[in-house]
Short mmCIF file of C-alpha atoms and ligand atoms in Angstrom, two decimals:
data_model
loop_
_atom_site.label_atom_id
_atom_site.label_comp_id
_atom_site.label_asym_id
_atom_site.label_seq_id
_atom_site.Cartn_x
_atom_site.Cartn_y
_atom_site.Cartn_z
CA UNK F 156 -23.20 39.90 -42.34
CA UNK F 157 -21.20 36.96 -43.84
CA UNK F 158 -22.04 33.14 -43.67
CA UNK F 159 -20.71 30.37 -44.51
CA UNK F 160 -21.57 27.69 -45.35
CA UNK F 161 -19.83 23.84 -46.06
CA UNK F 162 -19.45 20.14 -46.07
CA UNK F 163 -17.62 17.34 -45.86
CA UNK F 164 -18.24 13.68 -45.87
CA UNK F 165 -15.91 11.96 -43.43
CA UNK F 166 -15.23 7.87 -43.14
CA UNK F 167 -14.72 8.07 -39.03
CA UNK F 168 -17.36 8.14 -36.71
CA UNK F 169 -18.73 10.66 -34.86
CA UNK F 170 -17.64 10.38 -31.89
CA UNK F 171 -14.30 11.20 -32.93
CA UNK F 172 -15.44 13.96 -35.01
CA UNK F 173 -16.95 15.50 -32.59
CA UNK F 174 -13.69 15.55 -30.39
CA UNK F 175 -12.07 16.75 -32.26
CA UNK F 176 -13.18 19.38 -33.02
CA UNK F 177 -14.61 20.30 -30.38
CA UNK F 178 -10.77 20.10 -28.69
CA UNK F 179 -10.88 23.93 -30.18
CA UNK F 180 -7.08 24.76 -28.55
CA UNK F 181 -5.97 22.58 -31.56
CA UNK F 182 -8.11 24.23 -34.74
CA UNK F 183 -4.69 25.79 -35.90
CA UNK F 184 -4.30 21.76 -37.06
CA UNK F 185 -6.55 22.32 -39.93
CA UNK F 186 -8.01 25.93 -40.05
CA UNK F 187 -6.53 27.42 -43.38
CA UNK F 188 -6.51 30.66 -41.09
CA UNK F 189 -5.20 29.37 -37.04
CA UNK F 190 -1.77 30.01 -36.30
CA UNK F 191 -2.90 29.03 -32.82
CA UNK F 192 -4.99 27.92 -30.15
CA UNK F 193 -5.35 27.57 -26.30
CA UNK F 194 -7.81 26.45 -23.90
CA UNK F 195 -8.85 29.12 -21.05
CA UNK F 196 -10.61 27.66 -19.02
CA UNK F 197 -10.54 24.61 -16.58
CA UNK F 198 -12.49 21.11 -16.46
CA UNK F 199 -12.91 19.16 -19.54
CA UNK F 200 -13.98 20.09 -22.57
CA UNK F 201 -17.78 20.86 -22.41
CA UNK F 202 -20.67 23.83 -21.82
CA UNK F 203 -19.05 26.81 -21.44
CA UNK F 204 -14.96 26.53 -22.15
CA UNK F 205 -13.66 28.95 -23.76
CA UNK F 206 -10.53 29.23 -25.88
CA UNK F 207 -8.62 32.76 -27.14
CA UNK F 208 -7.06 31.58 -31.01
CA UNK F 209 -4.84 33.70 -32.62
CA UNK F 210 -5.79 33.66 -36.66
CA UNK F 211 -3.63 35.23 -38.63
CA UNK F 212 -5.25 39.10 -41.37
CA UNK F 213 -3.31 39.84 -43.70
CA UNK F 214 0.61 40.59 -42.97
CA UNK F 215 -0.71 40.94 -39.04
CA UNK F 216 -2.12 38.43 -36.41
CA UNK F 217 -5.66 38.68 -33.97
CA UNK F 218 -6.74 36.93 -31.13
CA UNK F 219 -11.02 35.83 -30.77
CA UNK F 220 -11.86 34.30 -27.53
CA UNK F 221 -14.78 32.25 -28.42
CA UNK F 222 -17.21 29.66 -26.30
CA UNK F 223 -18.60 26.87 -26.25
CA UNK F 224 -22.69 27.91 -26.84
CA UNK F 225 -23.94 24.55 -26.78
CA UNK F 226 -22.38 21.50 -27.12
CA UNK F 227 -24.65 18.10 -27.29
CA UNK F 228 -22.24 14.89 -27.39
CA UNK F 229 -21.60 13.29 -31.18
CA UNK F 230 -24.75 15.60 -32.20
CA UNK F 231 -23.66 19.30 -32.45
CA UNK F 232 -21.58 22.31 -31.60
CA UNK F 233 -21.69 25.91 -31.01
CA UNK F 234 -19.14 28.31 -30.31
CA UNK F 235 -19.69 32.18 -30.19
CA UNK F 236 -16.10 33.66 -31.12
CA UNK F 237 -15.42 38.17 -30.62
CA UNK F 238 -12.60 40.22 -31.81
CA UNK F 239 -11.68 43.33 -32.18
CA UNK F 240 -12.91 43.40 -36.11
CA UNK F 241 -16.46 40.62 -34.91
CA UNK F 242 -18.38 38.60 -33.88
CA UNK F 243 -18.26 35.03 -35.07
CA UNK F 244 -21.69 32.10 -34.69
CA UNK F 245 -19.64 28.46 -35.86
CA UNK F 246 -22.94 26.27 -35.68
CA UNK F 247 -21.52 22.19 -36.20
CA UNK F 248 -23.19 19.05 -37.16
CA UNK F 249 -22.64 16.02 -37.53
CA UNK F 250 -24.75 13.10 -38.57
CA UNK F 251 -23.90 9.48 -39.03
CA UNK F 252 -23.96 8.02 -42.56
CA UNK F 253 -23.83 5.06 -43.94
CA UNK F 254 -20.61 4.13 -41.85
CA UNK F 255 -19.50 7.38 -42.55
CA UNK F 256 -19.61 11.03 -41.20
CA UNK F 257 -21.81 14.36 -42.95
CA UNK F 258 -20.28 17.09 -41.32
CA UNK F 259 -22.11 20.83 -41.87
CA UNK F 260 -20.33 23.97 -40.59
CA UNK F 261 -22.07 27.25 -40.62
CA UNK F 262 -19.58 30.44 -39.61
CA UNK F 263 -21.70 33.74 -39.20
CA UNK F 264 -19.91 37.01 -39.05
CA UNK F 265 -21.02 40.01 -38.11
CA UNK F 266 -18.45 42.79 -38.13
CA UNK F 267 -18.15 46.33 -36.08
CA UNK F 268 -17.54 48.73 -37.14
CA UNK F 269 -19.55 49.68 -39.64
CA UNK F 270 -17.24 47.02 -41.56
CA UNK F 271 -20.60 45.41 -43.52
CA UNK F 272 -20.60 47.98 -45.67
CA UNK F 273 -16.70 46.41 -46.92
CA UNK F 274 -18.36 43.42 -47.03
CA UNK F 275 -18.42 42.32 -50.65
CA UNK F 276 -15.59 43.24 -51.11
CA UNK F 277 -14.10 39.80 -48.74
CA UNK F 278 -16.99 38.06 -49.20
CA UNK F 279 -15.09 35.87 -52.19
CA UNK F 280 -10.81 35.74 -49.83
CA UNK F 281 -14.01 34.69 -46.55
CA UNK F 282 -15.08 31.79 -48.71
CA UNK F 283 -11.43 30.74 -49.58
CA UNK F 284 -10.88 30.52 -45.96
CA UNK F 285 -14.28 28.70 -45.12
CA UNK F 286 -13.71 25.54 -48.21
CA UNK F 287 -9.59 25.50 -46.79
CA UNK F 288 -10.83 25.24 -43.81
CA UNK F 289 -13.14 23.31 -44.06
CA UNK F 290 -11.32 20.54 -46.02
CA UNK F 291 -8.56 20.94 -43.89
CA UNK F 292 -10.68 19.04 -41.05
CA UNK F 293 -11.29 16.56 -43.96
CA UNK F 294 -7.59 16.08 -43.88
CA UNK F 295 -6.87 16.19 -40.50
CA UNK F 296 -10.05 13.58 -40.14
CA UNK F 297 -8.88 11.22 -42.57
CA UNK F 298 -5.37 10.54 -41.26
CA UNK F 299 -3.59 9.51 -43.69
CA UNK F 300 -0.59 11.07 -42.79
CA UNK F 301 2.90 9.79 -44.34
CA UNK F 302 6.08 8.19 -41.58
CA UNK F 303 8.56 9.84 -40.42
CA UNK F 304 11.06 11.96 -42.20
CA UNK F 305 14.56 13.68 -41.98
CA UNK F 306 14.17 17.25 -43.32
CA UNK F 307 16.55 17.49 -45.23
CA UNK F 308 17.00 21.18 -43.40
CA UNK F 309 17.81 18.76 -40.10
CA UNK F 310 19.76 16.61 -41.50
CA UNK F 311 22.38 19.67 -42.20
CA UNK F 312 21.35 21.53 -39.08
CA UNK F 313 22.64 18.99 -37.36
CA UNK F 314 25.84 18.01 -39.52
CA UNK F 315 26.56 21.35 -38.72
CA UNK F 316 25.89 21.07 -34.97
CA UNK F 317 25.88 24.23 -33.43
CA UNK F 318 22.32 24.72 -35.09
CA UNK F 319 21.75 22.16 -35.66
CA UNK F 320 22.09 22.34 -30.90
CA UNK F 321 19.26 25.04 -30.94
CA UNK F 322 16.75 23.11 -31.75
CA UNK F 323 16.92 22.46 -28.85
CA UNK F 324 15.17 25.34 -27.83
CA UNK F 325 11.96 27.17 -28.16
CA UNK F 326 12.43 27.95 -31.43
CA UNK F 327 13.16 24.63 -32.56
CA UNK F 328 9.33 23.79 -31.88
CA UNK F 329 8.19 26.27 -33.16
CA UNK F 330 10.18 25.48 -36.32
CA UNK F 331 8.96 22.48 -36.57
CA UNK F 332 5.63 22.23 -35.56
CA UNK F 333 5.67 24.32 -39.27
CA UNK F 334 5.69 20.86 -40.32
CA UNK F 335 3.95 18.78 -38.43
CA UNK F 336 0.39 17.39 -39.98
CA UNK F 337 -2.84 16.97 -37.45
CA UNK F 338 -3.38 13.62 -34.86
CA UNK F 339 -6.23 13.01 -34.72
CA UNK F 340 -6.16 9.77 -33.30
CA UNK F 341 -7.99 8.55 -29.89
CA UNK F 342 -6.55 5.72 -27.60
CA UNK F 343 -9.88 4.57 -26.04
CA UNK F 344 -9.23 0.92 -26.04
CA UNK F 345 -5.58 1.69 -25.36
CA UNK F 346 -3.64 1.03 -22.16
CA UNK F 347 -0.76 3.89 -21.94
CA UNK F 348 1.91 3.14 -18.65
CA UNK F 349 3.68 6.26 -17.90
CA UNK F 350 6.86 6.71 -14.95
CA UNK F 351 7.72 9.83 -13.30
CA UNK F 352 4.32 11.41 -14.33
CA UNK F 353 3.37 13.50 -11.63
CA UNK F 354 6.00 16.20 -12.60
CA UNK F 355 7.03 18.49 -16.07
CA UNK F 356 7.29 16.38 -18.94
CA UNK F 357 5.75 12.63 -17.62
CA UNK F 358 2.76 15.65 -16.29
CA UNK F 359 1.82 17.56 -19.82
CA UNK F 360 1.97 13.52 -21.48
CA UNK F 361 -0.56 12.75 -18.60
CA UNK F 362 -2.65 15.44 -19.16
CA UNK F 363 -2.81 14.93 -23.21
CA UNK F 364 -2.67 10.79 -23.41
CA UNK F 365 -6.03 11.49 -20.26
CA UNK F 366 -7.51 14.30 -22.81
CA UNK F 367 -6.98 11.77 -25.96
CA UNK F 368 -9.04 8.37 -23.78
CA UNK F 369 -6.57 6.57 -23.36
CA UNK F 370 -6.13 4.19 -20.17
CA UNK F 371 -2.83 5.04 -18.14
CA UNK F 372 -1.48 3.31 -15.57
CA UNK F 373 0.99 6.12 -13.71
CA UNK F 374 4.07 4.99 -11.57
CA UNK F 375 4.65 7.71 -9.31
CA UNK F 376 7.35 7.51 -6.21
CA UNK F 377 5.69 9.73 -4.06
CA UNK F 378 2.48 8.38 -2.38
CA UNK F 379 1.54 12.01 -0.92
CA UNK F 380 1.19 13.23 -4.74
CA UNK F 381 -1.47 10.69 -6.04
CA UNK F 382 -4.09 13.27 -5.27
CA UNK F 383 -3.29 16.13 -6.12
CA UNK F 384 -2.40 14.32 -9.72
CA UNK F 385 -5.75 12.61 -10.00
CA UNK F 386 -7.46 16.39 -9.39
CA UNK F 387 -5.04 17.16 -12.37
CA UNK F 388 -6.56 14.53 -14.74
CA UNK F 389 -10.09 15.77 -13.36
CA UNK F 390 -9.76 18.93 -15.50
CA UNK F 391 -8.79 17.43 -18.24
CA UNK F 392 -11.32 14.94 -18.42
CA UNK F 393 -14.41 13.21 -16.90
CA UNK F 394 -13.88 9.67 -17.78
CA UNK F 395 -11.47 7.92 -14.45
CA UNK F 396 -9.35 5.43 -16.41
CA UNK F 397 -6.38 6.06 -14.16
CA UNK F 398 -4.19 3.21 -12.30
CA UNK F 399 -0.79 5.24 -10.01
CA UNK F 400 1.39 2.77 -8.35
CA UNK F 401 3.83 3.02 -6.26
CA UNK F 402 7.12 3.28 -6.89
CA UNK F 403 10.95 4.76 -6.67
CA UNK F 404 12.34 3.55 -9.41
CA UNK F 405 15.82 3.73 -8.58
CA UNK F 406 15.60 0.11 -6.52
CA UNK F 407 15.32 -2.48 -8.55
CA UNK F 408 13.80 -4.31 -6.39
CA UNK F 409 11.08 -1.83 -6.31
CA UNK F 410 11.28 -1.60 -9.59
CA UNK F 411 11.07 -5.31 -10.59
CA UNK F 412 7.35 -5.35 -7.89
CA UNK F 413 5.67 -2.98 -10.32
CA UNK F 414 6.29 -5.24 -13.42
CA UNK F 415 5.28 -8.09 -11.18
CA UNK F 416 2.42 -6.41 -9.67
CA UNK F 417 1.12 -5.34 -13.66
CA UNK F 418 1.72 -8.76 -14.89
CA UNK F 419 0.06 -9.98 -12.63
CA UNK F 420 -3.60 -7.32 -13.77
CA UNK F 421 -2.69 -8.86 -16.69
CA UNK F 422 -3.61 -5.81 -18.73
CA UNK F 423 -1.76 -5.58 -22.15
CA UNK F 424 0.77 -2.31 -22.10
CA UNK F 425 0.35 -0.76 -26.18
CA UNK F 426 1.95 1.93 -25.10
CA UNK F 427 5.82 1.98 -21.91
CA UNK F 428 6.98 5.37 -21.68
CA UNK F 429 10.10 5.59 -19.52
CA UNK F 430 9.93 9.11 -18.56
CA UNK F 431 11.28 9.00 -14.87
CA UNK F 432 14.55 10.74 -14.50
CA UNK F 433 17.11 13.41 -12.81
CA UNK F 434 20.01 14.80 -12.77
CA UNK F 435 22.80 14.54 -9.81
CA UNK F 436 24.85 16.56 -9.20
CA UNK F 437 26.39 15.18 -6.65
CA UNK F 438 27.34 11.27 -5.82
CA UNK F 439 25.14 8.88 -3.69
CA UNK F 440 24.58 5.53 -3.85
CA UNK F 441 21.05 3.25 -4.30
CA UNK F 442 20.48 1.25 -1.80
CA UNK F 443 20.64 -1.57 -3.84
CA UNK F 444 24.47 0.01 -4.17
CA UNK F 445 24.12 1.14 -6.84
CA UNK F 446 25.35 4.46 -8.42
CA UNK F 447 21.85 6.37 -8.61
CA UNK F 448 22.56 8.40 -12.22
CA UNK F 449 23.80 4.85 -14.13
CA UNK F 450 20.73 3.20 -11.01
CA UNK F 451 17.24 5.37 -12.05
CA UNK F 452 18.87 6.51 -15.72
CA UNK F 453 19.88 3.42 -17.51
CA UNK F 454 19.50 0.02 -15.33
CA UNK F 455 15.81 0.53 -13.93
CA UNK F 456 14.56 1.52 -17.45
CA UNK F 457 16.21 -1.60 -18.70
CA UNK F 458 14.67 -3.76 -16.05
CA UNK F 459 11.50 -2.03 -16.26
CA UNK F 460 10.77 -2.86 -20.34
CA UNK F 461 12.35 -6.37 -20.14
CA UNK F 462 9.84 -7.60 -17.22
CA UNK F 463 6.96 -5.92 -20.19
CA UNK F 464 7.89 -7.88 -21.86
CA UNK F 465 5.35 -10.06 -22.00
CA UNK F 466 2.83 -7.01 -21.74
CA UNK F 467 4.18 -5.60 -25.05
CA UNK F 468 4.82 -8.52 -26.74
CA UNK F 469 2.52 -10.04 -29.49
CA UNK F 470 -0.62 -7.45 -30.46
CA UNK F 471 -2.10 -7.23 -33.84
CA UNK F 472 -1.96 -3.58 -33.27
CA UNK F 473 2.18 -3.29 -32.45
CA UNK F 474 3.00 -1.42 -28.94
CA UNK F 475 4.85 0.96 -28.51
CA UNK F 476 8.05 1.62 -26.04
CA UNK F 477 8.91 5.26 -26.03
CA UNK F 478 12.65 6.03 -23.86
CA UNK F 479 12.94 9.54 -22.65
CA UNK F 480 16.67 10.60 -23.41
CA UNK F 481 18.88 14.15 -23.40
CA UNK F 482 19.92 15.93 -25.79
CA UNK F 483 23.01 15.57 -23.12
CA UNK F 484 23.76 11.68 -24.43
CA UNK F 485 25.48 13.33 -27.39
CA UNK F 486 28.59 14.80 -26.08
CA UNK F 487 29.37 10.87 -24.45
CA UNK F 488 30.20 7.42 -26.27
CA UNK F 489 28.87 4.06 -25.08
CA UNK F 490 31.35 2.53 -22.68
CA UNK F 491 30.33 0.39 -20.93
CA UNK F 492 32.42 -0.12 -17.51
CA UNK F 493 31.91 3.41 -17.97
CA UNK F 494 28.25 4.07 -16.83
CA UNK F 495 28.91 3.37 -13.22
CA UNK F 496 30.73 6.23 -12.81
CA UNK F 497 33.70 6.03 -8.81
CA UNK F 498 32.90 8.31 -6.06
CA UNK F 499 36.06 10.09 -6.88
CA UNK F 500 35.59 10.36 -10.59
CA UNK F 501 31.86 11.55 -10.45
CA UNK F 502 30.37 14.24 -12.70
CA UNK F 503 26.63 14.71 -12.77
CA UNK F 504 25.61 16.39 -15.69
CA UNK F 505 28.51 12.53 -17.20
CA UNK F 506 26.73 10.62 -15.10
CA UNK F 507 23.09 11.59 -16.50
CA UNK F 508 24.37 11.86 -20.38
CA UNK F 509 26.23 8.76 -20.42
CA UNK F 510 23.37 7.31 -19.25
CA UNK F 511 21.07 8.04 -21.79
CA UNK F 512 23.13 7.14 -24.55
CA UNK F 513 23.06 4.02 -23.06
CA UNK F 514 19.47 3.55 -23.09
CA UNK F 515 19.40 5.04 -26.35
CA UNK F 516 21.45 2.58 -27.59
CA UNK F 517 19.60 0.51 -25.98
CA UNK F 518 16.23 1.67 -28.63
CA UNK F 519 18.00 0.66 -31.08
CA UNK F 520 18.85 -3.17 -29.81
CA UNK F 521 15.73 -4.03 -28.48
CA UNK F 522 14.25 -1.96 -31.99
CA UNK F 523 16.08 -4.72 -33.76
CA UNK F 524 15.27 -7.66 -31.42
CA UNK F 525 11.75 -7.37 -30.91
CA UNK F 526 10.41 -6.20 -34.36
CA UNK F 527 9.07 -9.55 -34.47
CA UNK F 528 6.96 -9.72 -31.70
CA UNK F 529 5.56 -6.53 -33.18
CA UNK F 530 6.24 -4.06 -30.79
CA UNK F 531 8.20 -0.69 -31.88
CA UNK F 532 11.03 0.73 -30.02
CA UNK F 533 11.79 4.61 -29.93
CA UNK F 534 13.88 7.29 -28.18
CA UNK F 535 12.81 11.11 -27.92
CA UNK F 536 14.52 14.24 -26.15
CA UNK F 537 12.56 17.04 -25.65
CA UNK F 538 15.56 19.97 -26.30
CA UNK F 539 15.37 22.23 -23.71
CA UNK F 540 12.27 22.85 -21.59
CA UNK F 541 11.78 24.47 -18.21
CA UNK F 542 10.54 21.62 -15.40
CA UNK F 543 10.49 20.97 -11.98
CA UNK F 544 13.68 18.89 -12.79
CA UNK F 545 15.89 21.87 -15.28
CA UNK F 546 15.17 24.25 -12.17
CA UNK F 547 16.62 22.29 -8.61
CA UNK F 548 19.41 20.08 -11.11
CA UNK F 549 21.16 23.36 -13.56
CA UNK F 550 19.88 26.82 -12.26
CA UNK F 551 22.82 28.73 -13.58
CA UNK F 552 21.53 26.21 -16.70
CA UNK F 553 18.47 27.86 -16.71
CA UNK F 554 18.65 30.96 -15.72
CA UNK F 555 20.97 31.76 -18.81
CA UNK F 556 18.76 29.74 -21.27
CA UNK F 557 15.24 30.96 -19.54
CA UNK F 558 13.97 32.77 -22.59
CA UNK F 559 14.35 29.73 -24.60
CA UNK F 560 13.25 26.96 -22.80
CA UNK F 561 10.30 25.42 -24.37
CA UNK F 562 7.69 24.97 -21.88
CA UNK F 563 6.17 21.10 -20.35
CA UNK F 564 3.49 20.69 -22.74
CA UNK F 565 5.72 22.44 -25.98
CA UNK F 566 8.95 19.41 -24.41
CA UNK F 567 6.77 16.26 -24.49
CA UNK F 568 5.14 16.09 -27.13
CA UNK F 569 7.09 13.69 -29.01
CA UNK F 570 6.61 11.79 -26.93
CA UNK F 571 2.49 12.08 -26.85
CA UNK F 572 3.34 12.39 -30.75
CA UNK F 573 4.97 8.85 -30.65
CA UNK F 574 2.48 7.84 -28.68
CA UNK F 575 -0.63 9.39 -30.11
CA UNK F 576 -0.01 9.31 -34.03
CA UNK F 577 -1.16 6.16 -36.10
CA UNK F 578 2.10 6.58 -38.64
CA UNK F 579 4.45 6.47 -35.27
CA UNK F 580 4.66 2.97 -35.52
CA UNK F 581 5.79 2.68 -38.78
CA UNK F 582 9.83 3.52 -38.11
CA UNK F 583 11.15 1.81 -34.77
CA UNK F 584 15.01 2.45 -33.22
CA UNK F 585 14.67 5.92 -33.52
CA UNK F 586 16.02 8.52 -31.84
CA UNK F 587 13.17 11.59 -32.21
CA UNK F 588 13.34 15.88 -32.24
CA UNK F 589 9.78 17.49 -32.71
CA UNK F 590 8.70 14.81 -34.11
CA UNK F 591 11.82 13.85 -36.85
CA UNK F 592 14.25 11.11 -36.90
CA UNK F 593 17.22 12.57 -35.70
CA UNK F 594 21.26 11.87 -35.89
CA UNK F 595 22.01 10.21 -32.91
CA UNK F 596 25.90 11.29 -32.99
CA UNK F 597 26.21 14.59 -33.46
CA UNK F 598 29.85 14.24 -32.99
CA UNK F 599 31.75 11.24 -35.03
CA UNK F 600 33.87 10.65 -32.05
CA UNK F 601 30.86 9.44 -30.26
CA UNK F 602 30.33 6.85 -32.09
CA UNK F 603 30.83 3.46 -29.72
CA UNK F 604 32.57 0.64 -31.08
CA UNK F 605 30.17 -2.84 -32.04
CA UNK F 606 31.91 -4.04 -28.95
CA UNK F 607 30.34 -1.83 -26.40
CA UNK F 608 27.52 -2.01 -28.88
CA UNK F 609 26.97 -5.37 -28.29
CA UNK F 610 28.34 -6.49 -25.13
CA UNK F 611 24.94 -3.18 -23.01
CA UNK F 612 22.91 -5.69 -22.00
CA UNK F 613 25.28 -8.50 -20.78
CA UNK F 614 26.51 -5.64 -19.03
CA UNK F 615 23.09 -4.72 -17.97
CA UNK F 616 22.32 -7.76 -17.14
CA UNK F 617 25.61 -8.91 -15.31
CA UNK F 618 24.58 -5.65 -12.73
CA UNK F 619 21.62 -7.22 -11.62
CA UNK F 620 22.41 -11.12 -11.98
CA UNK F 621 24.12 -9.51 -8.63
CA UNK F 622 20.90 -8.07 -6.26
CA UNK F 623 18.74 -11.64 -5.10
CA UNK F 624 15.12 -10.80 -6.25
CA UNK F 625 16.68 -11.56 -10.08
CA UNK F 626 18.06 -15.28 -8.61
CA UNK F 627 16.34 -17.65 -10.12
CA UNK F 628 14.60 -15.28 -12.70
CA UNK F 629 17.78 -15.50 -15.02
CA UNK F 630 16.59 -17.93 -17.37
CA UNK F 631 13.53 -16.16 -18.74
CA UNK F 632 16.33 -12.34 -19.49
CA UNK F 633 15.77 -10.91 -22.77
N1 NAP L 781 12.99 18.72 -19.35
C1 NAP L 781 13.82 18.95 -20.07
O1 NAP L 781 14.73 19.75 -20.59
C2 NAP L 781 14.66 18.00 -20.19
C3 NAP L 781 15.51 17.44 -21.21
C4 NAP L 781 16.39 16.74 -21.56
C5 NAP L 781 16.18 15.21 -20.71
N2 NAP L 781 14.75 15.49 -20.04
C6 NAP L 781 13.95 13.99 -19.52
O2 NAP L 781 13.22 13.91 -19.50
C7 NAP L 781 12.31 13.46 -17.88
C8 NAP L 781 10.96 13.38 -17.53
O3 NAP L 781 12.60 15.33 -16.96
P1 NAP L 781 11.57 16.62 -16.37
O4 NAP L 781 12.44 17.16 -16.73
O5 NAP L 781 9.95 16.40 -16.83
O6 NAP L 781 12.16 16.47 -14.50
P2 NAP L 781 10.77 16.59 -13.12
O7 NAP L 781 9.88 17.47 -13.51
O8 NAP L 781 11.74 16.44 -12.52
O9 NAP L 781 10.47 15.06 -13.47
C9 NAP L 781 10.57 14.17 -13.44
C10 NAP L 781 9.87 12.36 -13.24
O10 NAP L 781 10.79 11.49 -13.03
C11 NAP L 781 10.52 11.01 -11.35
N3 NAP L 781 11.54 10.49 -10.18
C12 NAP L 781 12.81 11.12 -10.72
N4 NAP L 781 13.57 9.73 -9.95
C13 NAP L 781 12.07 9.00 -9.34
C14 NAP L 781 12.38 7.71 -8.86
N5 NAP L 781 13.41 7.42 -8.19
N6 NAP L 781 11.53 6.94 -8.59
C15 NAP L 781 10.13 7.02 -9.40
N7 NAP L 781 10.15 8.12 -10.21
C16 NAP L 781 11.38 9.46 -10.10
C17 NAP L 781 9.95 12.18 -11.09
O11 NAP L 781 9.13 11.86 -9.09
P3 NAP L 781 9.79 12.78 -7.81
O12 NAP L 781 7.87 14.66 -8.71
O13 NAP L 781 8.31 12.32 -6.87
O14 NAP L 781 10.96 13.52 -8.24
C18 NAP L 781 9.15 13.10 -11.82
O15 NAP L 781 7.72 12.85 -11.76
C19 NAP L 781 13.62 13.33 -17.73
O16 NAP L 781 14.29 11.61 -17.95
C20 NAP L 781 14.53 13.93 -17.82
O17 NAP L 781 16.14 13.33 -18.85
C21 NAP L 781 14.35 16.29 -19.30
#
């Protein structure tokens, strides 16, 4: 039997420290040997929650199955782990000390197959691992990550285009993860609005931000999805801090009414995530007469974000706007008059790419315009992720790329990180992939002219001016 014991003190509340450690599927962020982890059981974390943790052992890995066997919120937690080689009991005790938290961590390993006789040979290595793990936990809880920056290898991958595009796959996510720092900030006082929250990336984002304690306003189109969305959220958090808003975001009248409701509620917004979207292979117009890709993917987030500006602006802590765009936009250049495609020349992926390019440029414009209001605005693209949207709009693409697609949580990771990480508000007006600012132009020929750029918001406002609700509100336009 080997007993390891380490102690650290961190300037965080016991509640934060406890919650971060209890979230054992994030153990790979700080433990010296853990490479991956996942929650096996359903429901919020508590007594009986099970996890699988993959740990490095020399040149190979082993899988350890853990269960929480004692759970005393904010005070102590005990986990029992089992694998082929040993059983381990981790006891972690949290105590308040002068506005800091003292963490005492004890791990008792009991070896199988007579391996106990060899303990003396690996005792030193185990002790070293224990020290490194607790140092990792201390760093994670101190949460002092540097502002996001682009890796030199990403710059050269993007310069060669094809290697940059290869990073859209799950391998890109894996590669990125090797460089990430832990995210231990909780979102208890944060109000986050997410559009398209019932499916794919929006759902993965909502679940993760609910787990982090955020108060959520989730915008969905179909009221029939409300029940299933609420029960999925109940599986990750016991707290009920969710408001559901129903709106068809391809209709500006509905976007307008939604923003009126949110403004009347008056609750400040800390993070707005413009995620709702779809790729339409065939041409159709909305009841308001707009081509639907343009309406849903560009005009709608433009109106929503602009109208919600009063709830985002002027807070002590910066508000964040996160626009979900797409790697597809790398193929298109912003030309305002081409944003609305005509029926006879319609091409779904192109209309989609143009609208996402427009939203990327709008991100940069808002970032500059709203910096004085303490609003940071960034765009992200998720790479290629296996979601219901991809399955229905791009079935052949899905079939071909199935083995390299990210899962929804991997695709949503950068949205979650931009919303949650303390350091993510240190940059504004950037396009992110896998937590790194990346170039908005893979091809030089897709760089828009300064005239098109400065024309974009005028062009979008002009489209809105044709609508009834806009009359009288024109002078408020940002
Ligand atoms: N998955 C990828 O590989 C990928 C790549 C690049 C960019 N993206 C972008 O990521 C975002 C999320 O897409 P996803 O892949 O997660 O697709 P998804 O599973 O289809 O989710 C899209 C969400 O948008 C909602 N939505 C669509 N039209 C709407 C409307 N008119 N009004 C209100 N909500 C509407 C959908 O609601 P319903 O369920 O009611 O339809 C759904 O909640 C989109 O902006 C997409 O363009 C995804």
